[in-house]
Amino acid sequence: GAGVSQSPSNKVTEKGKDVELRCDPISGHTALYWYRQRLGQGLEFLIYFQGNSAPDKSGLPSDRFSAERTGESVSTLTIQRTQQEDSAVYLCASSAQTGQGNTIYFGEGSWLTVV
Amino acid sequence: GDSVTQMEGPVTLSEEAFLTINCTYTATGYPSLFWYVQYPGEGLQLLLKATKADDKGSNKGFEATYRKETTSFHLEKGSVQVSDSAVYFCALFEGYNKLIFGAGTRLAVHP
């Protein structure tokens, strides 16, 4: 597609429920990233996928967070047993390559509110 | 680990004023540096980047120069417009796969 597409754009869920957030990267982009942006703060790296390599999960804040990617296409970020501190914008991004100087393109994000 | 520090906002300016948003970084090696912008209701967009020391990134009248000696990448614009109102994020590329962001600086430009 023309850009990185994320769904849902907004999600309100009850504490303790599981949520799934979806990301469609730009067609042909092999690298895919998930970031979290809490209100008034910068972006926190969560996870990175590159082709068929093992993902870099070093930014996932707890074992309640997981993500999958099918080949070089769609990715799903799952948060189990949501907590109020999980409320944030979850941003997906993709890039054609990896490495220094590479341009990363972001989606508009999925706003998650845990009540 | 690597980190980015940028000036706290909000920054409030009148139209046509000069803008500087300070950004300094801590990193091993010489990472690529970026400025991203987030306009109200929109996603994060790349504004400009620089990949090595003394490089100057520029776009839409904004400029930033990669200063290795001061580990800085300050964003400047000579004459801001109301449409420049947004949140600006300084970032560096750590390793091969990770952007490290500053906390963001909100800019409000009034007519």
PDB file of C-alpha atoms in Angstrom:
ATOM      1  CA  GLY A   1       0.000   0.000   0.000  1.00  0.00           C
ATOM      2  CA  ALA A   2       0.891   3.669  -0.077  1.00  0.00           C
ATOM      3  CA  GLY A   3       1.813   3.864   3.578  1.00  0.00           C
ATOM      4  CA  VAL A   4       1.938   1.899   6.790  1.00  0.00           C
ATOM      5  CA  SER A   5      -1.596   0.987   7.772  1.00  0.00           C
ATOM      6  CA  GLN A   6      -2.670   0.195  11.325  1.00  0.00           C
ATOM      7  CA  SER A   7      -5.898  -1.028  12.849  1.00  0.00           C
ATOM      8  CA  PRO A   8      -7.847  -0.350  14.897  1.00  0.00           C
ATOM      9  CA  SER A   9      -7.131   3.363  15.046  1.00  0.00           C
ATOM     10  CA  ASN A  10      -8.754   3.516  18.464  1.00  0.00           C
ATOM     11  CA  LYS A  11      -9.429   0.791  21.012  1.00  0.00           C
ATOM     12  CA  VAL A  12     -10.938   1.034  24.467  1.00  0.00           C
ATOM     13  CA  THR A  13     -10.700  -2.136  26.514  1.00  0.00           C
ATOM     14  CA  GLU A  14     -11.330  -3.237  30.045  1.00  0.00           C
ATOM     15  CA  LYS A  15      -8.448  -4.015  32.345  1.00  0.00           C
ATOM     16  CA  GLY A  16      -7.565  -7.686  32.163  1.00  0.00           C
ATOM     17  CA  LYS A  17      -8.768  -8.218  28.590  1.00  0.00           C
ATOM     18  CA  ASP A  18      -6.483  -9.157  25.700  1.00  0.00           C
ATOM     19  CA  VAL A  19      -6.057  -6.877  22.678  1.00  0.00           C
ATOM     20  CA  GLU A  20      -4.623  -7.356  19.208  1.00  0.00           C
ATOM     21  CA  LEU A  21      -3.242  -4.547  17.102  1.00  0.00           C
ATOM     22  CA  ARG A  22      -2.573  -5.011  13.426  1.00  0.00           C
ATOM     23  CA  CYS A  23      -0.007  -3.485  11.096  1.00  0.00           C
ATOM     24  CA  ASP A  24       0.276  -3.605   7.305  1.00  0.00           C
ATOM     25  CA  PRO A  25       3.719  -2.351   6.283  1.00  0.00           C
ATOM     26  CA  ILE A  26       4.556  -0.628   3.040  1.00  0.00           C
ATOM     27  CA  SER A  27       4.659  -3.186   0.277  1.00  0.00           C
ATOM     28  CA  GLY A  28       8.164  -4.511  -0.279  1.00  0.00           C
ATOM     29  CA  HIS A  29       9.511  -3.336   3.061  1.00  0.00           C
ATOM     30  CA  THR A  30      11.380  -6.140   4.768  1.00  0.00           C
ATOM     31  CA  ALA A  31      11.854  -4.471   8.142  1.00  0.00           C
ATOM     32  CA  LEU A  32       8.976  -3.856  10.549  1.00  0.00           C
ATOM     33  CA  TYR A  33       9.038  -2.129  13.931  1.00  0.00           C
ATOM     34  CA  TRP A  34       6.645  -1.598  16.808  1.00  0.00           C
ATOM     35  CA  TYR A  35       6.976   1.401  19.110  1.00  0.00           C
ATOM     36  CA  ARG A  36       4.927   2.682  22.025  1.00  0.00           C
ATOM     37  CA  GLN A  37       4.250   6.331  22.761  1.00  0.00           C
ATOM     38  CA  ARG A  38       2.835   7.188  26.134  1.00  0.00           C
ATOM     39  CA  LEU A  39       1.062  10.518  26.570  1.00  0.00           C
ATOM     40  CA  GLY A  40       3.546  13.390  26.492  1.00  0.00           C
ATOM     41  CA  GLN A  41       6.541  11.108  26.088  1.00  0.00           C
ATOM     42  CA  GLY A  42       8.868   9.978  23.371  1.00  0.00           C
ATOM     43  CA  LEU A  43       8.682   6.708  21.530  1.00  0.00           C
ATOM     44  CA  GLU A  44       9.835   3.467  23.116  1.00  0.00           C
ATOM     45  CA  PHE A  45      11.125   0.670  20.909  1.00  0.00           C
ATOM     46  CA  LEU A  46       9.243  -2.603  21.417  1.00  0.00           C
ATOM     47  CA  ILE A  47      10.176  -5.138  18.743  1.00  0.00           C
ATOM     48  CA  TYR A  48      11.773  -5.431  15.308  1.00  0.00           C
ATOM     49  CA  PHE A  49      11.299  -7.943  12.487  1.00  0.00           C
ATOM     50  CA  GLN A  50      13.619  -8.351   9.505  1.00  0.00           C
ATOM     51  CA  GLY A  51      12.706 -10.892   6.876  1.00  0.00           C
ATOM     52  CA  ASN A  52      12.928 -14.412   8.228  1.00  0.00           C
ATOM     53  CA  SER A  53      15.455 -13.571  10.918  1.00  0.00           C
ATOM     54  CA  ALA A  54      14.667 -13.991  14.591  1.00  0.00           C
ATOM     55  CA  PRO A  55      12.949 -10.826  15.831  1.00  0.00           C
ATOM     56  CA  ASP A  56      14.627  -8.413  18.222  1.00  0.00           C
ATOM     57  CA  LYS A  57      12.278  -8.475  21.207  1.00  0.00           C
ATOM     58  CA  SER A  58      14.536  -6.522  23.530  1.00  0.00           C
ATOM     59  CA  GLY A  59      12.055  -3.666  24.003  1.00  0.00           C
ATOM     60  CA  LEU A  60       9.007  -5.657  25.035  1.00  0.00           C
ATOM     61  CA  PRO A  61       8.157  -4.445  28.558  1.00  0.00           C
ATOM     62  CA  SER A  62       6.780  -7.727  29.912  1.00  0.00           C
ATOM     63  CA  ASP A  63       5.777 -11.239  28.919  1.00  0.00           C
ATOM     64  CA  ARG A  64       2.217  -9.974  28.441  1.00  0.00           C
ATOM     65  CA  PHE A  65       3.418  -8.423  25.194  1.00  0.00           C
ATOM     66  CA  SER A  66       4.073 -10.487  22.087  1.00  0.00           C
ATOM     67  CA  ALA A  67       4.176  -9.914  18.362  1.00  0.00           C
ATOM     68  CA  GLU A  68       4.125 -11.995  15.230  1.00  0.00           C
ATOM     69  CA  ARG A  69       4.799 -11.339  11.602  1.00  0.00           C
ATOM     70  CA  THR A  70       3.838 -13.461   8.640  1.00  0.00           C
ATOM     71  CA  GLY A  71       6.723 -13.460   6.186  1.00  0.00           C
ATOM     72  CA  GLU A  72       7.298  -9.900   5.045  1.00  0.00           C
ATOM     73  CA  SER A  73       3.726  -8.764   5.463  1.00  0.00           C
ATOM     74  CA  VAL A  74       1.238  -8.205   8.232  1.00  0.00           C
ATOM     75  CA  SER A  75       2.230  -8.050  11.876  1.00  0.00           C
ATOM     76  CA  THR A  76       0.101  -8.396  14.993  1.00  0.00           C
ATOM     77  CA  LEU A  77       0.991  -7.018  18.418  1.00  0.00           C
ATOM     78  CA  THR A  78      -0.841  -8.777  21.233  1.00  0.00           C
ATOM     79  CA  ILE A  79      -1.175  -7.502  24.775  1.00  0.00           C
ATOM     80  CA  GLN A  80      -2.555  -9.999  27.240  1.00  0.00           C
ATOM     81  CA  ARG A  81      -4.304  -9.142  30.502  1.00  0.00           C
ATOM     82  CA  THR A  82      -4.111  -5.422  29.777  1.00  0.00           C
ATOM     83  CA  GLN A  83      -3.255  -2.985  32.550  1.00  0.00           C
ATOM     84  CA  GLN A  84      -3.962   0.724  32.759  1.00  0.00           C
ATOM     85  CA  GLU A  85      -0.285   1.522  32.235  1.00  0.00           C
ATOM     86  CA  ASP A  86      -0.571  -0.100  28.804  1.00  0.00           C
ATOM     87  CA  SER A  87      -2.654   2.881  27.664  1.00  0.00           C
ATOM     88  CA  ALA A  88      -0.636   4.505  24.887  1.00  0.00           C
ATOM     89  CA  VAL A  89      -0.366   4.934  21.147  1.00  0.00           C
ATOM     90  CA  TYR A  90       1.178   1.889  19.525  1.00  0.00           C
ATOM     91  CA  LEU A  91       3.046   2.837  16.378  1.00  0.00           C
ATOM     92  CA  CYS A  92       4.094   0.486  13.643  1.00  0.00           C
ATOM     93  CA  ALA A  93       6.815   1.389  11.163  1.00  0.00           C
ATOM     94  CA  SER A  94       8.543  -0.212   8.223  1.00  0.00           C
ATOM     95  CA  SER A  95      11.631   0.307   6.119  1.00  0.00           C
ATOM     96  CA  ALA A  96      13.025  -1.075   2.911  1.00  0.00           C
ATOM     97  CA  GLN A  97      16.361  -1.907   4.465  1.00  0.00           C
ATOM     98  CA  THR A  98      18.112  -1.882   7.776  1.00  0.00           C
ATOM     99  CA  GLY A  99      21.155  -0.072   9.010  1.00  0.00           C
ATOM    100  CA  GLN A 100      22.338   3.442   9.650  1.00  0.00           C
ATOM    101  CA  GLY A 101      20.768   6.184   7.614  1.00  0.00           C
ATOM    102  CA  ASN A 102      17.811   4.069   6.623  1.00  0.00           C
ATOM    103  CA  THR A 103      14.478   5.905   6.495  1.00  0.00           C
ATOM    104  CA  ILE A 104      11.748   4.428   8.671  1.00  0.00           C
ATOM    105  CA  TYR A 105       8.123   5.188   7.809  1.00  0.00           C
ATOM    106  CA  PHE A 106       5.501   5.264  10.546  1.00  0.00           C
ATOM    107  CA  GLY A 107       1.819   4.505  10.564  1.00  0.00           C
ATOM    108  CA  GLU A 108      -0.697   6.742  12.291  1.00  0.00           C
ATOM    109  CA  GLY A 109      -0.853   4.494  15.298  1.00  0.00           C
ATOM    110  CA  SER A 110      -3.411   2.587  17.315  1.00  0.00           C
ATOM    111  CA  TRP A 111      -4.653   4.502  20.348  1.00  0.00           C
ATOM    112  CA  LEU A 112      -5.218   2.056  23.196  1.00  0.00           C
ATOM    113  CA  THR A 113      -7.099   3.060  26.327  1.00  0.00           C
ATOM    114  CA  VAL A 114      -7.400   0.572  29.169  1.00  0.00           C
ATOM    115  CA  VAL A 115     -10.175   1.397  31.605  1.00  0.00           C
TER     116      VAL A 115
ATOM    117  CA  GLY B   1      22.931   2.831  26.061  1.00  0.00           C
ATOM    118  CA  ASP B   2      22.449   5.554  23.513  1.00  0.00           C
ATOM    119  CA  SER B   3      20.156   8.439  24.395  1.00  0.00           C
ATOM    120  CA  VAL B   4      18.719  11.679  23.053  1.00  0.00           C
ATOM    121  CA  THR B   5      17.945  14.808  25.027  1.00  0.00           C
ATOM    122  CA  GLN B   6      15.926  17.630  23.542  1.00  0.00           C
ATOM    123  CA  MET B   7      14.697  20.889  24.963  1.00  0.00           C
ATOM    124  CA  GLU B   8      11.453  20.799  26.818  1.00  0.00           C
ATOM    125  CA  GLY B   9       8.444  22.510  25.392  1.00  0.00           C
ATOM    126  CA  PRO B  10       6.165  23.947  24.712  1.00  0.00           C
ATOM    127  CA  VAL B  11       7.874  26.481  22.525  1.00  0.00           C
ATOM    128  CA  THR B  12       5.570  29.346  21.626  1.00  0.00           C
ATOM    129  CA  LEU B  13       6.491  31.717  18.814  1.00  0.00           C
ATOM    130  CA  SER B  14       4.905  34.353  16.663  1.00  0.00           C
ATOM    131  CA  GLU B  15       4.716  33.805  12.926  1.00  0.00           C
ATOM    132  CA  GLU B  16       7.971  34.635  11.104  1.00  0.00           C
ATOM    133  CA  ALA B  17      10.072  34.228  14.249  1.00  0.00           C
ATOM    134  CA  PHE B  18      13.319  32.255  14.250  1.00  0.00           C
ATOM    135  CA  LEU B  19      13.143  28.745  15.656  1.00  0.00           C
ATOM    136  CA  THR B  20      15.753  26.657  17.416  1.00  0.00           C
ATOM    137  CA  ILE B  21      15.006  23.353  19.089  1.00  0.00           C
ATOM    138  CA  ASN B  22      18.056  21.946  20.816  1.00  0.00           C
ATOM    139  CA  CYS B  23      18.984  18.290  20.615  1.00  0.00           C
ATOM    140  CA  THR B  24      22.022  16.547  22.051  1.00  0.00           C
ATOM    141  CA  TYR B  25      22.836  12.887  22.050  1.00  0.00           C
ATOM    142  CA  THR B  26      24.967  10.269  23.755  1.00  0.00           C
ATOM    143  CA  ALA B  27      26.133   7.398  21.628  1.00  0.00           C
ATOM    144  CA  THR B  28      28.966   5.024  20.949  1.00  0.00           C
ATOM    145  CA  GLY B  29      30.241   5.639  17.465  1.00  0.00           C
ATOM    146  CA  TYR B  30      28.642   8.015  15.027  1.00  0.00           C
ATOM    147  CA  PRO B  31      24.980   7.221  14.540  1.00  0.00           C
ATOM    148  CA  SER B  32      22.712   8.689  11.904  1.00  0.00           C
ATOM    149  CA  LEU B  33      20.556  11.498  13.289  1.00  0.00           C
ATOM    150  CA  PHE B  34      16.966  12.388  12.468  1.00  0.00           C
ATOM    151  CA  TRP B  35      14.226  14.893  13.126  1.00  0.00           C
ATOM    152  CA  TYR B  36      10.677  13.588  12.953  1.00  0.00           C
ATOM    153  CA  VAL B  37       7.541  15.743  13.106  1.00  0.00           C
ATOM    154  CA  GLN B  38       4.053  14.867  14.310  1.00  0.00           C
ATOM    155  CA  TYR B  39       1.354  17.264  13.134  1.00  0.00           C
ATOM    156  CA  PRO B  40      -1.938  17.333  15.044  1.00  0.00           C
ATOM    157  CA  GLY B  41      -4.015  14.277  14.208  1.00  0.00           C
ATOM    158  CA  GLU B  42      -1.362  12.800  11.934  1.00  0.00           C
ATOM    159  CA  GLY B  43       1.324  10.138  12.105  1.00  0.00           C
ATOM    160  CA  LEU B  44       5.013  10.630  12.637  1.00  0.00           C
ATOM    161  CA  GLN B  45       6.849  11.884   9.540  1.00  0.00           C
ATOM    162  CA  LEU B  46      10.528  12.123   8.760  1.00  0.00           C
ATOM    163  CA  LEU B  47      11.492  15.790   8.497  1.00  0.00           C
ATOM    164  CA  LEU B  48      15.218  15.517   7.804  1.00  0.00           C
ATOM    165  CA  LYS B  49      18.274  13.422   8.526  1.00  0.00           C
ATOM    166  CA  ALA B  50      22.060  13.478   8.536  1.00  0.00           C
ATOM    167  CA  THR B  51      24.241  10.414   8.340  1.00  0.00           C
ATOM    168  CA  LYS B  52      27.713  11.694   9.179  1.00  0.00           C
ATOM    169  CA  ALA B  53      29.545  14.490  10.928  1.00  0.00           C
ATOM    170  CA  ASP B  54      29.127  17.971   9.418  1.00  0.00           C
ATOM    171  CA  ASP B  55      26.266  16.811   7.202  1.00  0.00           C
ATOM    172  CA  LYS B  56      23.371  19.243   7.033  1.00  0.00           C
ATOM    173  CA  GLY B  57      19.872  17.874   6.667  1.00  0.00           C
ATOM    174  CA  SER B  58      17.222  20.214   5.301  1.00  0.00           C
ATOM    175  CA  ASN B  59      13.563  20.114   4.332  1.00  0.00           C
ATOM    176  CA  LYS B  60      10.630  22.566   4.230  1.00  0.00           C
ATOM    177  CA  GLY B  61      12.891  25.410   5.382  1.00  0.00           C
ATOM    178  CA  PHE B  62      14.137  23.449   8.401  1.00  0.00           C
ATOM    179  CA  GLU B  63      17.826  22.661   8.829  1.00  0.00           C
ATOM    180  CA  ALA B  64      19.979  20.708  11.249  1.00  0.00           C
ATOM    181  CA  THR B  65      23.734  20.115  11.199  1.00  0.00           C
ATOM    182  CA  TYR B  66      25.395  17.009  12.639  1.00  0.00           C
ATOM    183  CA  ARG B  67      27.966  18.379  15.111  1.00  0.00           C
ATOM    184  CA  LYS B  68      30.240  15.629  16.329  1.00  0.00           C
ATOM    185  CA  GLU B  69      32.309  17.885  18.578  1.00  0.00           C
ATOM    186  CA  THR B  70      29.263  19.008  20.566  1.00  0.00           C
ATOM    187  CA  THR B  71      27.200  15.826  19.985  1.00  0.00           C
ATOM    188  CA  SER B  72      24.335  18.015  18.842  1.00  0.00           C
ATOM    189  CA  PHE B  73      21.759  18.157  16.060  1.00  0.00           C
ATOM    190  CA  HIS B  74      19.804  21.348  16.694  1.00  0.00           C
ATOM    191  CA  LEU B  75      16.781  22.069  14.518  1.00  0.00           C
ATOM    192  CA  GLU B  76      16.438  25.570  13.063  1.00  0.00           C
ATOM    193  CA  LYS B  77      14.085  27.486  10.825  1.00  0.00           C
ATOM    194  CA  GLY B  78      14.475  31.106   9.872  1.00  0.00           C
ATOM    195  CA  SER B  79      10.803  32.054   9.706  1.00  0.00           C
ATOM    196  CA  VAL B  80       8.131  29.807  11.199  1.00  0.00           C
ATOM    197  CA  GLN B  81       4.547  29.601  10.028  1.00  0.00           C
ATOM    198  CA  VAL B  82       1.360  28.665  11.845  1.00  0.00           C
ATOM    199  CA  SER B  83       1.367  25.433   9.847  1.00  0.00           C
ATOM    200  CA  ASP B  84       4.647  24.428  11.527  1.00  0.00           C
ATOM    201  CA  SER B  85       2.809  23.915  14.811  1.00  0.00           C
ATOM    202  CA  ALA B  86       3.519  20.309  15.739  1.00  0.00           C
ATOM    203  CA  VAL B  87       5.577  18.085  18.016  1.00  0.00           C
ATOM    204  CA  TYR B  88       9.183  17.619  16.902  1.00  0.00           C
ATOM    205  CA  PHE B  89      11.221  14.552  17.842  1.00  0.00           C
ATOM    206  CA  CYS B  90      14.986  14.221  17.611  1.00  0.00           C
ATOM    207  CA  ALA B  91      16.228  10.667  17.140  1.00  0.00           C
ATOM    208  CA  LEU B  92      19.349   8.635  16.525  1.00  0.00           C
ATOM    209  CA  PHE B  93      19.819   5.249  14.932  1.00  0.00           C
ATOM    210  CA  GLU B  94      21.327   2.741  17.337  1.00  0.00           C
ATOM    211  CA  GLY B  95      22.964  -0.325  15.892  1.00  0.00           C
ATOM    212  CA  TYR B  96      21.228  -1.619  12.802  1.00  0.00           C
ATOM    213  CA  ASN B  97      17.588  -1.663  13.754  1.00  0.00           C
ATOM    214  CA  LYS B  98      16.577   0.808  16.422  1.00  0.00           C
ATOM    215  CA  LEU B  99      15.611   4.466  16.516  1.00  0.00           C
ATOM    216  CA  ILE B 100      16.106   6.098  19.909  1.00  0.00           C
ATOM    217  CA  PHE B 101      13.851   9.133  20.357  1.00  0.00           C
ATOM    218  CA  GLY B 102      13.942  12.201  22.512  1.00  0.00           C
ATOM    219  CA  ALA B 103      10.854  13.120  24.504  1.00  0.00           C
ATOM    220  CA  GLY B 104       9.585  15.544  21.860  1.00  0.00           C
ATOM    221  CA  THR B 105       9.165  19.316  21.795  1.00  0.00           C
ATOM    222  CA  ARG B 106       5.797  20.884  21.130  1.00  0.00           C
ATOM    223  CA  LEU B 107       5.894  23.994  18.961  1.00  0.00           C
ATOM    224  CA  ALA B 108       2.974  26.421  18.848  1.00  0.00           C
ATOM    225  CA  VAL B 109       3.113  29.245  16.304  1.00  0.00           C
ATOM    226  CA  HIS B 110       0.636  32.093  16.617  1.00  0.00           C
ATOM    227  CA  PRO B 111      -0.350  34.528  13.864  1.00  0.00           C
TER     228      PRO B 111
END
